[in-house]
PDB file of C-alpha atoms in Angstrom:
ATOM      1  CA  UNK F   1      15.952  16.273 -19.299  1.00 41.00           C
ATOM      2  CA  UNK F   2      17.307  13.566 -21.503  1.00 41.00           C
ATOM      3  CA  UNK F   3      16.633  10.689 -18.936  1.00 41.00           C
ATOM      4  CA  UNK F   4      20.741   9.301 -17.268  1.00 41.00           C
ATOM      5  CA  UNK F   5      22.355  11.032 -18.639  1.00 41.00           C
ATOM      6  CA  UNK F   6      20.957  14.672 -19.777  1.00 39.00           C
ATOM      7  CA  UNK F   7      20.087  18.185 -18.133  1.00 40.00           C
ATOM      8  CA  UNK F   8      17.385  20.871 -17.949  1.00 41.00           C
ATOM      9  CA  UNK F   9      16.168  22.645 -15.217  1.00 40.00           C
ATOM     10  CA  UNK F  10      13.992  21.425 -12.101  1.00 42.00           C
ATOM     11  CA  UNK F  11      10.380  21.245 -12.245  1.00 47.00           C
ATOM     12  CA  UNK F  12       9.077  23.355  -9.427  1.00 45.00           C
ATOM     13  CA  UNK F  13       8.039  19.754  -7.666  1.00 41.00           C
ATOM     14  CA  UNK F  14      11.007  18.651  -7.889  1.00 45.00           C
ATOM     15  CA  UNK F  15      12.882  21.168  -6.459  1.00 45.00           C
ATOM     16  CA  UNK F  16      10.949  21.121  -3.071  1.00 45.00           C
ATOM     17  CA  UNK F  17      13.230  17.609  -2.847  1.00 46.00           C
ATOM     18  CA  UNK F  18      16.127  19.209  -2.007  1.00 47.00           C
ATOM     19  CA  UNK F  19      16.594  19.863   1.196  1.00 44.00           C
ATOM     20  CA  UNK F  20      14.938  15.932   1.279  1.00 45.00           C
ATOM     21  CA  UNK F  21      17.153  14.518  -1.309  1.00 46.00           C
ATOM     22  CA  UNK F  22      20.859  15.293   0.907  1.00 46.00           C
ATOM     23  CA  UNK F  23      19.282  14.525   4.627  1.00 43.00           C
ATOM     24  CA  UNK F  24      18.664  10.259   2.893  1.00 47.00           C
ATOM     25  CA  UNK F  25      21.234  10.238   0.367  1.00 43.00           C
ATOM     26  CA  UNK F  26      23.483  10.783   4.438  1.00 43.00           C
ATOM     27  CA  UNK F  27      21.645   8.099   5.821  1.00 46.00           C
ATOM     28  CA  UNK F  28      22.269   6.182   2.638  1.00 51.00           C
ATOM     29  CA  UNK F  29      18.433   4.980   1.334  1.00 72.00           C
ATOM     30  CA  UNK F  30      19.241   5.365  -1.902  1.00 88.00           C
ATOM     31  CA  UNK F  31      18.271   2.535  -4.603  1.00 91.00           C
ATOM     32  CA  UNK F  32      18.085   2.108  -7.906  1.00 92.00           C
ATOM     33  CA  UNK F  33      14.719   0.915  -9.014  1.00 93.00           C
ATOM     34  CA  UNK F  34      16.185  -1.114 -11.566  1.00 92.00           C
ATOM     35  CA  UNK F  35      18.538  -2.793  -9.699  1.00 91.00           C
ATOM     36  CA  UNK F  36      17.774  -2.605  -5.698  1.00 89.00           C
ATOM     37  CA  UNK F  37      20.682  -1.367  -5.141  1.00 89.00           C
ATOM     38  CA  UNK F  38      21.720   0.800  -2.763  1.00 88.00           C
ATOM     39  CA  UNK F  39      22.975   4.779  -4.408  1.00 87.00           C
ATOM     40  CA  UNK F  40      24.410   8.091  -3.008  1.00 85.00           C
ATOM     41  CA  UNK F  41      22.280   9.949  -4.857  1.00 86.00           C
ATOM     42  CA  UNK F  42      19.290  10.520  -7.422  1.00 87.00           C
ATOM     43  CA  UNK F  43      20.581  13.361  -9.289  1.00 84.00           C
ATOM     44  CA  UNK F  44      24.406  16.131  -8.693  1.00 82.00           C
ATOM     45  CA  UNK F  45      23.246  19.814  -8.775  1.00 77.00           C
ATOM     46  CA  UNK F  46      25.108  21.642 -10.267  1.00 76.00           C
ATOM     47  CA  UNK F  47      23.589  24.838  -9.569  1.00 74.00           C
ATOM     48  CA  UNK F  48      20.646  27.540 -10.542  1.00 71.00           C
ATOM     49  CA  UNK F  49      19.214  24.471 -11.300  1.00 70.00           C
ATOM     50  CA  UNK F  50      20.870  22.596 -13.671  1.00 75.00           C
ATOM     51  CA  UNK F  51      20.533  18.622 -12.423  1.00 78.00           C
ATOM     52  CA  UNK F  52      21.786  16.224 -14.111  1.00 84.00           C
ATOM     53  CA  UNK F  53      20.514  11.747 -13.066  1.00 86.00           C
ATOM     54  CA  UNK F  54      22.403   9.836 -11.585  1.00 88.00           C
ATOM     55  CA  UNK F  55      23.684   6.584 -13.344  1.00 90.00           C
ATOM     56  CA  UNK F  56      24.003   3.850 -11.051  1.00 90.00           C
ATOM     57  CA  UNK F  57      27.162   0.942  -9.966  1.00 88.00           C
ATOM     58  CA  UNK F  58      25.844  -1.776 -11.186  1.00 88.00           C
ATOM     59  CA  UNK F  59      23.496  -2.153 -13.166  1.00 90.00           C
ATOM     60  CA  UNK F  60      24.604   1.390 -15.516  1.00 89.00           C
ATOM     61  CA  UNK F  61      21.050   2.702 -15.628  1.00 90.00           C
ATOM     62  CA  UNK F  62      19.283   5.434 -13.763  1.00 91.00           C
ATOM     63  CA  UNK F  63      19.087   5.181 -10.746  1.00 91.00           C
ATOM     64  CA  UNK F  64      15.219   6.783 -10.147  1.00 91.00           C
ATOM     65  CA  UNK F  65      13.666   8.120 -13.771  1.00 91.00           C
ATOM     66  CA  UNK F  66      10.996   8.764 -12.057  1.00 92.00           C
ATOM     67  CA  UNK F  67      12.238  12.033 -10.032  1.00 87.00           C
ATOM     68  CA  UNK F  68      11.737  13.643 -13.334  1.00 86.00           C
ATOM     69  CA  UNK F  69       7.653  12.034 -14.229  1.00 90.00           C
ATOM     70  CA  UNK F  70       4.324  13.471 -13.136  1.00 92.00           C
ATOM     71  CA  UNK F  71       2.962  12.102  -9.709  1.00 91.00           C
ATOM     72  CA  UNK F  72       0.579  11.266 -12.057  1.00 94.00           C
ATOM     73  CA  UNK F  73       2.330   8.680 -14.066  1.00 94.00           C
ATOM     74  CA  UNK F  74       3.384   7.583 -10.688  1.00 93.00           C
ATOM     75  CA  UNK F  75       0.525   6.938 -10.232  1.00 92.00           C
ATOM     76  CA  UNK F  76      -0.715   4.610 -12.165  1.00 94.00           C
ATOM     77  CA  UNK F  77       2.630   2.883 -12.813  1.00 94.00           C
ATOM     78  CA  UNK F  78       1.691   1.538  -9.091  1.00 93.00           C
ATOM     79  CA  UNK F  79      -1.292   1.053 -10.063  1.00 93.00           C
ATOM     80  CA  UNK F  80      -0.296  -0.660 -12.758  1.00 94.00           C
ATOM     81  CA  UNK F  81       2.463  -3.452 -10.582  1.00 93.00           C
ATOM     82  CA  UNK F  82       5.581  -1.295 -11.296  1.00 93.00           C
ATOM     83  CA  UNK F  83       9.468  -3.061  -9.410  1.00 93.00           C
ATOM     84  CA  UNK F  84      10.411   0.513 -10.022  1.00 94.00           C
ATOM     85  CA  UNK F  85       7.842   2.772  -9.548  1.00 94.00           C
ATOM     86  CA  UNK F  86       7.204   0.918  -6.209  1.00 95.00           C
ATOM     87  CA  UNK F  87      11.014   0.976  -5.100  1.00 93.00           C
ATOM     88  CA  UNK F  88      10.643   4.634  -6.127  1.00 93.00           C
ATOM     89  CA  UNK F  89       7.775   5.399  -3.523  1.00 93.00           C
ATOM     90  CA  UNK F  90       9.210   3.199  -1.208  1.00 91.00           C
ATOM     91  CA  UNK F  91      13.248   4.578  -1.097  1.00 91.00           C
ATOM     92  CA  UNK F  92      13.298   7.402  -3.017  1.00 90.00           C
ATOM     93  CA  UNK F  93      10.437   9.464  -1.541  1.00 88.00           C
ATOM     94  CA  UNK F  94       8.933  10.198   1.907  1.00 84.00           C
ATOM     95  CA  UNK F  95       4.989   9.454   2.095  1.00 84.00           C
ATOM     96  CA  UNK F  96       4.259   9.118   5.691  1.00 86.00           C
ATOM     97  CA  UNK F  97       0.148   9.079   5.119  1.00 91.00           C
ATOM     98  CA  UNK F  98       0.044   5.304   5.663  1.00 90.00           C
ATOM     99  CA  UNK F  99      -0.999   5.942   8.629  1.00 91.00           C
ATOM    100  CA  UNK F 100      -3.689   7.718   7.160  1.00 92.00           C
ATOM    101  CA  UNK F 101      -4.586   4.912   4.325  1.00 93.00           C
ATOM    102  CA  UNK F 102      -5.117   2.162   6.933  1.00 94.00           C
ATOM    103  CA  UNK F 103      -8.329   4.418   9.237  1.00 94.00           C
ATOM    104  CA  UNK F 104      -9.949   4.798   5.343  1.00 92.00           C
ATOM    105  CA  UNK F 105      -9.119   2.272   4.416  1.00 92.00           C
ATOM    106  CA  UNK F 106     -10.413  -0.290   7.591  1.00 93.00           C
ATOM    107  CA  UNK F 107     -13.498   2.451   7.042  1.00 91.00           C
ATOM    108  CA  UNK F 108     -13.905   2.195   3.335  1.00 89.00           C
ATOM    109  CA  UNK F 109     -14.637  -1.761   4.458  1.00 90.00           C
ATOM    110  CA  UNK F 110     -16.505  -1.367   7.702  1.00 90.00           C
ATOM    111  CA  UNK F 111     -18.863   1.003   5.330  1.00 87.00           C
ATOM    112  CA  UNK F 112     -19.578  -1.839   3.273  1.00 86.00           C
ATOM    113  CA  UNK F 113     -20.346  -5.049   5.447  1.00 85.00           C
ATOM    114  CA  UNK F 114     -22.724  -2.343   7.527  1.00 86.00           C
ATOM    115  CA  UNK F 115     -23.826  -0.607   4.184  1.00 81.00           C
ATOM    116  CA  UNK F 116     -24.837  -5.493   3.679  1.00 79.00           C
ATOM    117  CA  UNK F 117     -25.734  -5.677   7.513  1.00 78.00           C
ATOM    118  CA  UNK F 118     -28.657  -3.115   7.059  1.00 72.00           C
ATOM    119  CA  UNK F 119     -29.803  -3.799   3.715  1.00 65.00           C
ATOM    120  CA  UNK F 120     -30.109  -7.232   5.329  1.00 59.00           C
ATOM    121  CA  UNK F 121     -32.148  -6.215   7.895  1.00 57.00           C
ATOM    122  CA  UNK F 122     -36.081  -5.399   7.594  1.00 53.00           C
ATOM    123  CA  UNK F 123     -36.573  -3.378  10.220  1.00 54.00           C
ATOM    124  CA  UNK F 124     -37.251   0.058   9.384  1.00 51.00           C
ATOM    125  CA  UNK F 125     -38.177   1.686  12.492  1.00 52.00           C
ATOM    126  CA  UNK F 126     -36.542   4.808  12.678  1.00 52.00           C
ATOM    127  CA  UNK F 127     -36.861   5.448  16.643  1.00 54.00           C
ATOM    128  CA  UNK F 128     -34.144   6.223  18.180  1.00 49.00           C
ATOM    129  CA  UNK F 129     -32.171   3.179  19.886  1.00 47.00           C
ATOM    130  CA  UNK F 130     -32.566   1.224  16.401  1.00 54.00           C
ATOM    131  CA  UNK F 131     -30.802   4.873  14.934  1.00 57.00           C
ATOM    132  CA  UNK F 132     -27.978   4.620  17.732  1.00 52.00           C
ATOM    133  CA  UNK F 133     -27.903   0.734  16.659  1.00 61.00           C
ATOM    134  CA  UNK F 134     -27.758   0.815  13.905  1.00 71.00           C
ATOM    135  CA  UNK F 135     -24.291   3.460  14.441  1.00 76.00           C
ATOM    136  CA  UNK F 136     -22.879   1.200  16.435  1.00 84.00           C
ATOM    137  CA  UNK F 137     -22.672  -2.307  14.240  1.00 83.00           C
ATOM    138  CA  UNK F 138     -21.491   0.493  12.549  1.00 86.00           C
ATOM    139  CA  UNK F 139     -18.192   1.111  14.815  1.00 89.00           C
ATOM    140  CA  UNK F 140     -18.385  -3.289  15.449  1.00 88.00           C
ATOM    141  CA  UNK F 141     -18.011  -3.676  11.777  1.00 89.00           C
ATOM    142  CA  UNK F 142     -15.364  -1.453  11.824  1.00 93.00           C
ATOM    143  CA  UNK F 143     -13.603  -2.791  14.538  1.00 92.00           C
ATOM    144  CA  UNK F 144     -13.859  -6.098  12.971  1.00 91.00           C
ATOM    145  CA  UNK F 145     -12.079  -5.214   9.329  1.00 92.00           C
ATOM    146  CA  UNK F 146      -8.961  -3.619  11.755  1.00 94.00           C
ATOM    147  CA  UNK F 147      -8.628  -6.873  13.061  1.00 94.00           C
ATOM    148  CA  UNK F 148      -8.693  -9.255  10.382  1.00 94.00           C
ATOM    149  CA  UNK F 149      -6.212  -7.263   8.781  1.00 95.00           C
ATOM    150  CA  UNK F 150      -4.182  -7.002  12.081  1.00 95.00           C
ATOM    151  CA  UNK F 151      -4.480 -10.617  11.377  1.00 96.00           C
ATOM    152  CA  UNK F 152      -3.540 -10.852   8.289  1.00 97.00           C
ATOM    153  CA  UNK F 153      -0.721  -8.529   8.627  1.00 96.00           C
ATOM    154  CA  UNK F 154       0.576 -10.579  11.841  1.00 96.00           C
ATOM    155  CA  UNK F 155       0.173 -14.124   9.557  1.00 96.00           C
ATOM    156  CA  UNK F 156       2.275 -12.138   6.432  1.00 96.00           C
ATOM    157  CA  UNK F 157       5.763 -10.724   9.605  1.00 96.00           C
ATOM    158  CA  UNK F 158       5.027 -14.772  11.251  1.00 95.00           C
ATOM    159  CA  UNK F 159       5.788 -16.507   8.190  1.00 95.00           C
ATOM    160  CA  UNK F 160       8.505 -14.011   6.916  1.00 94.00           C
ATOM    161  CA  UNK F 161      10.239 -14.173  10.251  1.00 93.00           C
ATOM    162  CA  UNK F 162      10.292 -17.738   9.730  1.00 93.00           C
ATOM    163  CA  UNK F 163      11.163 -18.708   5.896  1.00 91.00           C
ATOM    164  CA  UNK F 164      13.706 -15.502   6.062  1.00 89.00           C
ATOM    165  CA  UNK F 165      15.075 -13.722   9.036  1.00 87.00           C
ATOM    166  CA  UNK F 166      17.648 -12.853   7.167  1.00 87.00           C
ATOM    167  CA  UNK F 167      15.578  -9.848   6.041  1.00 86.00           C
ATOM    168  CA  UNK F 168      13.688  -8.656   9.402  1.00 87.00           C
ATOM    169  CA  UNK F 169      16.673  -8.056  11.749  1.00 84.00           C
ATOM    170  CA  UNK F 170      16.069  -5.332  12.396  1.00 86.00           C
ATOM    171  CA  UNK F 171      12.437  -2.714  13.721  1.00 88.00           C
ATOM    172  CA  UNK F 172      13.267  -0.924  10.667  1.00 88.00           C
ATOM    173  CA  UNK F 173      13.019  -3.346   8.828  1.00 89.00           C
ATOM    174  CA  UNK F 174       9.359  -4.744  10.294  1.00 92.00           C
ATOM    175  CA  UNK F 175       7.895  -1.271  10.007  1.00 92.00           C
ATOM    176  CA  UNK F 176       9.155  -0.588   6.153  1.00 92.00           C
ATOM    177  CA  UNK F 177       7.753  -3.393   5.322  1.00 94.00           C
ATOM    178  CA  UNK F 178       4.562  -2.951   7.494  1.00 95.00           C
ATOM    179  CA  UNK F 179       4.137   0.573   5.266  1.00 94.00           C
ATOM    180  CA  UNK F 180       5.362  -0.824   1.471  1.00 95.00           C
ATOM    181  CA  UNK F 181       1.843  -3.278   2.931  1.00 96.00           C
ATOM    182  CA  UNK F 182      -0.562  -1.019   4.586  1.00 95.00           C
ATOM    183  CA  UNK F 183       0.478   1.681   1.561  1.00 94.00           C
ATOM    184  CA  UNK F 184      -0.576  -1.117  -1.257  1.00 95.00           C
ATOM    185  CA  UNK F 185      -3.868  -1.109   0.315  1.00 94.00           C
ATOM    186  CA  UNK F 186      -4.890   2.025  -1.543  1.00 93.00           C
ATOM    187  CA  UNK F 187      -7.357  -0.928  -4.270  1.00 92.00           C
ATOM    188  CA  UNK F 188      -9.406  -0.614  -0.835  1.00 91.00           C
ATOM    189  CA  UNK F 189     -10.373   3.056  -1.829  1.00 89.00           C
ATOM    190  CA  UNK F 190     -12.121   2.089  -4.693  1.00 88.00           C
ATOM    191  CA  UNK F 191     -14.748  -0.276  -2.394  1.00 85.00           C
ATOM    192  CA  UNK F 192     -16.623   3.288  -2.175  1.00 81.00           C
ATOM    193  CA  UNK F 193     -17.764   4.337  -5.643  1.00 83.00           C
ATOM    194  CA  UNK F 194     -18.403   0.432  -6.445  1.00 78.00           C
ATOM    195  CA  UNK F 195     -20.869   0.149  -3.503  1.00 75.00           C
ATOM    196  CA  UNK F 196     -22.196   3.650  -5.067  1.00 77.00           C
ATOM    197  CA  UNK F 197     -22.336   2.695  -8.325  1.00 78.00           C
ATOM    198  CA  UNK F 198     -24.601  -0.273  -7.268  1.00 70.00           C
ATOM    199  CA  UNK F 199     -25.219  -2.743 -10.024  1.00 72.00           C
ATOM    200  CA  UNK F 200     -25.219  -6.863 -10.476  1.00 69.00           C
ATOM    201  CA  UNK F 201     -22.397  -7.153 -11.381  1.00 70.00           C
ATOM    202  CA  UNK F 202     -20.898  -5.031  -7.983  1.00 75.00           C
ATOM    203  CA  UNK F 203     -20.290  -8.694  -6.359  1.00 81.00           C
ATOM    204  CA  UNK F 204     -17.955  -9.763  -9.179  1.00 86.00           C
ATOM    205  CA  UNK F 205     -16.516  -5.716  -8.680  1.00 87.00           C
ATOM    206  CA  UNK F 206     -15.647  -6.327  -5.223  1.00 87.00           C
ATOM    207  CA  UNK F 207     -13.761  -9.727  -6.145  1.00 90.00           C
ATOM    208  CA  UNK F 208     -11.380  -7.278  -8.895  1.00 93.00           C
ATOM    209  CA  UNK F 209     -10.693  -5.606  -5.763  1.00 92.00           C
ATOM    210  CA  UNK F 210      -9.421  -8.035  -3.269  1.00 94.00           C
ATOM    211  CA  UNK F 211      -7.571  -9.834  -5.579  1.00 95.00           C
ATOM    212  CA  UNK F 212      -6.139  -6.303  -7.029  1.00 96.00           C
ATOM    213  CA  UNK F 213      -4.471  -6.023  -2.861  1.00 96.00           C
ATOM    214  CA  UNK F 214      -3.263  -9.102  -2.635  1.00 96.00           C
ATOM    215  CA  UNK F 215      -1.372  -8.510  -5.951  1.00 96.00           C
ATOM    216  CA  UNK F 216      -0.439  -5.253  -4.040  1.00 96.00           C
ATOM    217  CA  UNK F 217       0.498  -6.266  -1.475  1.00 97.00           C
ATOM    218  CA  UNK F 218       2.824  -9.554  -3.205  1.00 96.00           C
ATOM    219  CA  UNK F 219       4.494  -6.958  -5.102  1.00 96.00           C
ATOM    220  CA  UNK F 220       5.336  -5.291  -1.716  1.00 96.00           C
ATOM    221  CA  UNK F 221       6.630  -7.126   0.055  1.00 96.00           C
ATOM    222  CA  UNK F 222       8.503  -8.698  -3.527  1.00 94.00           C
ATOM    223  CA  UNK F 223      10.794  -4.772  -3.681  1.00 94.00           C
ATOM    224  CA  UNK F 224      10.360  -4.132  -0.200  1.00 93.00           C
ATOM    225  CA  UNK F 225      12.539  -7.408   0.631  1.00 92.00           C
ATOM    226  CA  UNK F 226      13.643  -7.678  -2.523  1.00 89.00           C
ATOM    227  CA  UNK F 227      12.273 -11.092  -3.235  1.00 90.00           C
ATOM    228  CA  UNK F 228      11.091 -13.650  -5.633  1.00 89.00           C
ATOM    229  CA  UNK F 229       7.278 -14.154  -6.398  1.00 87.00           C
ATOM    230  CA  UNK F 230       7.357 -17.178  -5.022  1.00 94.00           C
ATOM    231  CA  UNK F 231       7.766 -16.279  -1.077  1.00 94.00           C
ATOM    232  CA  UNK F 232       5.339 -13.046  -0.653  1.00 95.00           C
ATOM    233  CA  UNK F 233       2.828 -14.885  -2.095  1.00 96.00           C
ATOM    234  CA  UNK F 234       3.279 -17.705   0.761  1.00 96.00           C
ATOM    235  CA  UNK F 235       3.673 -15.433   3.459  1.00 96.00           C
ATOM    236  CA  UNK F 236      -0.276 -13.728   1.750  1.00 97.00           C
ATOM    237  CA  UNK F 237      -1.592 -17.895   1.115  1.00 96.00           C
ATOM    238  CA  UNK F 238      -1.445 -17.340   5.505  1.00 96.00           C
ATOM    239  CA  UNK F 239      -2.275 -13.856   6.237  1.00 96.00           C
ATOM    240  CA  UNK F 240      -5.632 -15.427   4.528  1.00 96.00           C
ATOM    241  CA  UNK F 241      -6.070 -18.228   6.287  1.00 96.00           C
ATOM    242  CA  UNK F 242      -4.956 -16.121   9.700  1.00 94.00           C
ATOM    243  CA  UNK F 243      -7.503 -13.631   9.012  1.00 93.00           C
ATOM    244  CA  UNK F 244     -10.242 -16.957   8.064  1.00 92.00           C
ATOM    245  CA  UNK F 245      -9.985 -18.010  11.672  1.00 91.00           C
ATOM    246  CA  UNK F 246     -10.591 -14.558  12.270  1.00 88.00           C
ATOM    247  CA  UNK F 247     -13.637 -13.995  10.964  1.00 85.00           C
ATOM    248  CA  UNK F 248     -14.680 -18.234  11.657  1.00 89.00           C
ATOM    249  CA  UNK F 249     -14.274 -17.207  15.602  1.00 85.00           C
ATOM    250  CA  UNK F 250     -16.002 -14.200  14.942  1.00 78.00           C
ATOM    251  CA  UNK F 251     -19.177 -16.106  13.788  1.00 79.00           C
ATOM    252  CA  UNK F 252     -19.200 -18.791  15.620  1.00 82.00           C
ATOM    253  CA  UNK F 253     -19.918 -16.013  18.826  1.00 79.00           C
ATOM    254  CA  UNK F 254     -22.323 -15.368  15.840  1.00 72.00           C
ATOM    255  CA  UNK F 255     -21.655 -11.824  15.255  1.00 71.00           C
ATOM    256  CA  UNK F 256     -22.058 -11.489  11.915  1.00 65.00           C
ATOM    257  CA  UNK F 257     -19.028 -10.255   9.296  1.00 61.00           C
TER     258      UNK F 257
END
């Protein structure tokens, strides 16, 4: 297919989007991935599997070139934190895995903390009571990770609402930003491989994973609200301060976090 103006046959996975695309178009939910302007449609279907990608009236570029890309290419571009890939995923597709992804990421983080707690423990008694206590430790770590994640997100929302209240006027604005933040935290899935293939550089890998997740969160905020680079980072810093405050609270209570 000639990108932007050419005609070609739809791929099977693209053809399945037809009904969803028409529904989203009726709601005016599309965005140009280049300039973030609203668009009426992503492509025009001329029947018999022939389509033509729509051109943005504002920037005169294809509204969404990624509709003809394979998902693997889109994922690679998202890993590279390209704003166009983020806009495609957030505005021009319907992905509802953010809830499950959040739970799985929290499980990964809880498992990492639980494993570090077991490594620091000198008790090797195989008694059932000891095994039960270790299992309870995992649930406790999951709860702590959940509270830390909640405080981090709360700090971001408070900062953005205080600095730019016009950006978060409706419930849908909050939901879209929450979805973007949860999806952009997919980097936490790398925690498990980093622990399984443990080596001398594992602590450094964990730091890199944390930095990558924060960069992805910043890009998600920037793309969702169409902001400059500084304000998203300011919100993330405040979120980290609130998260660390929760950690200090747990430490004062005598809990290992």
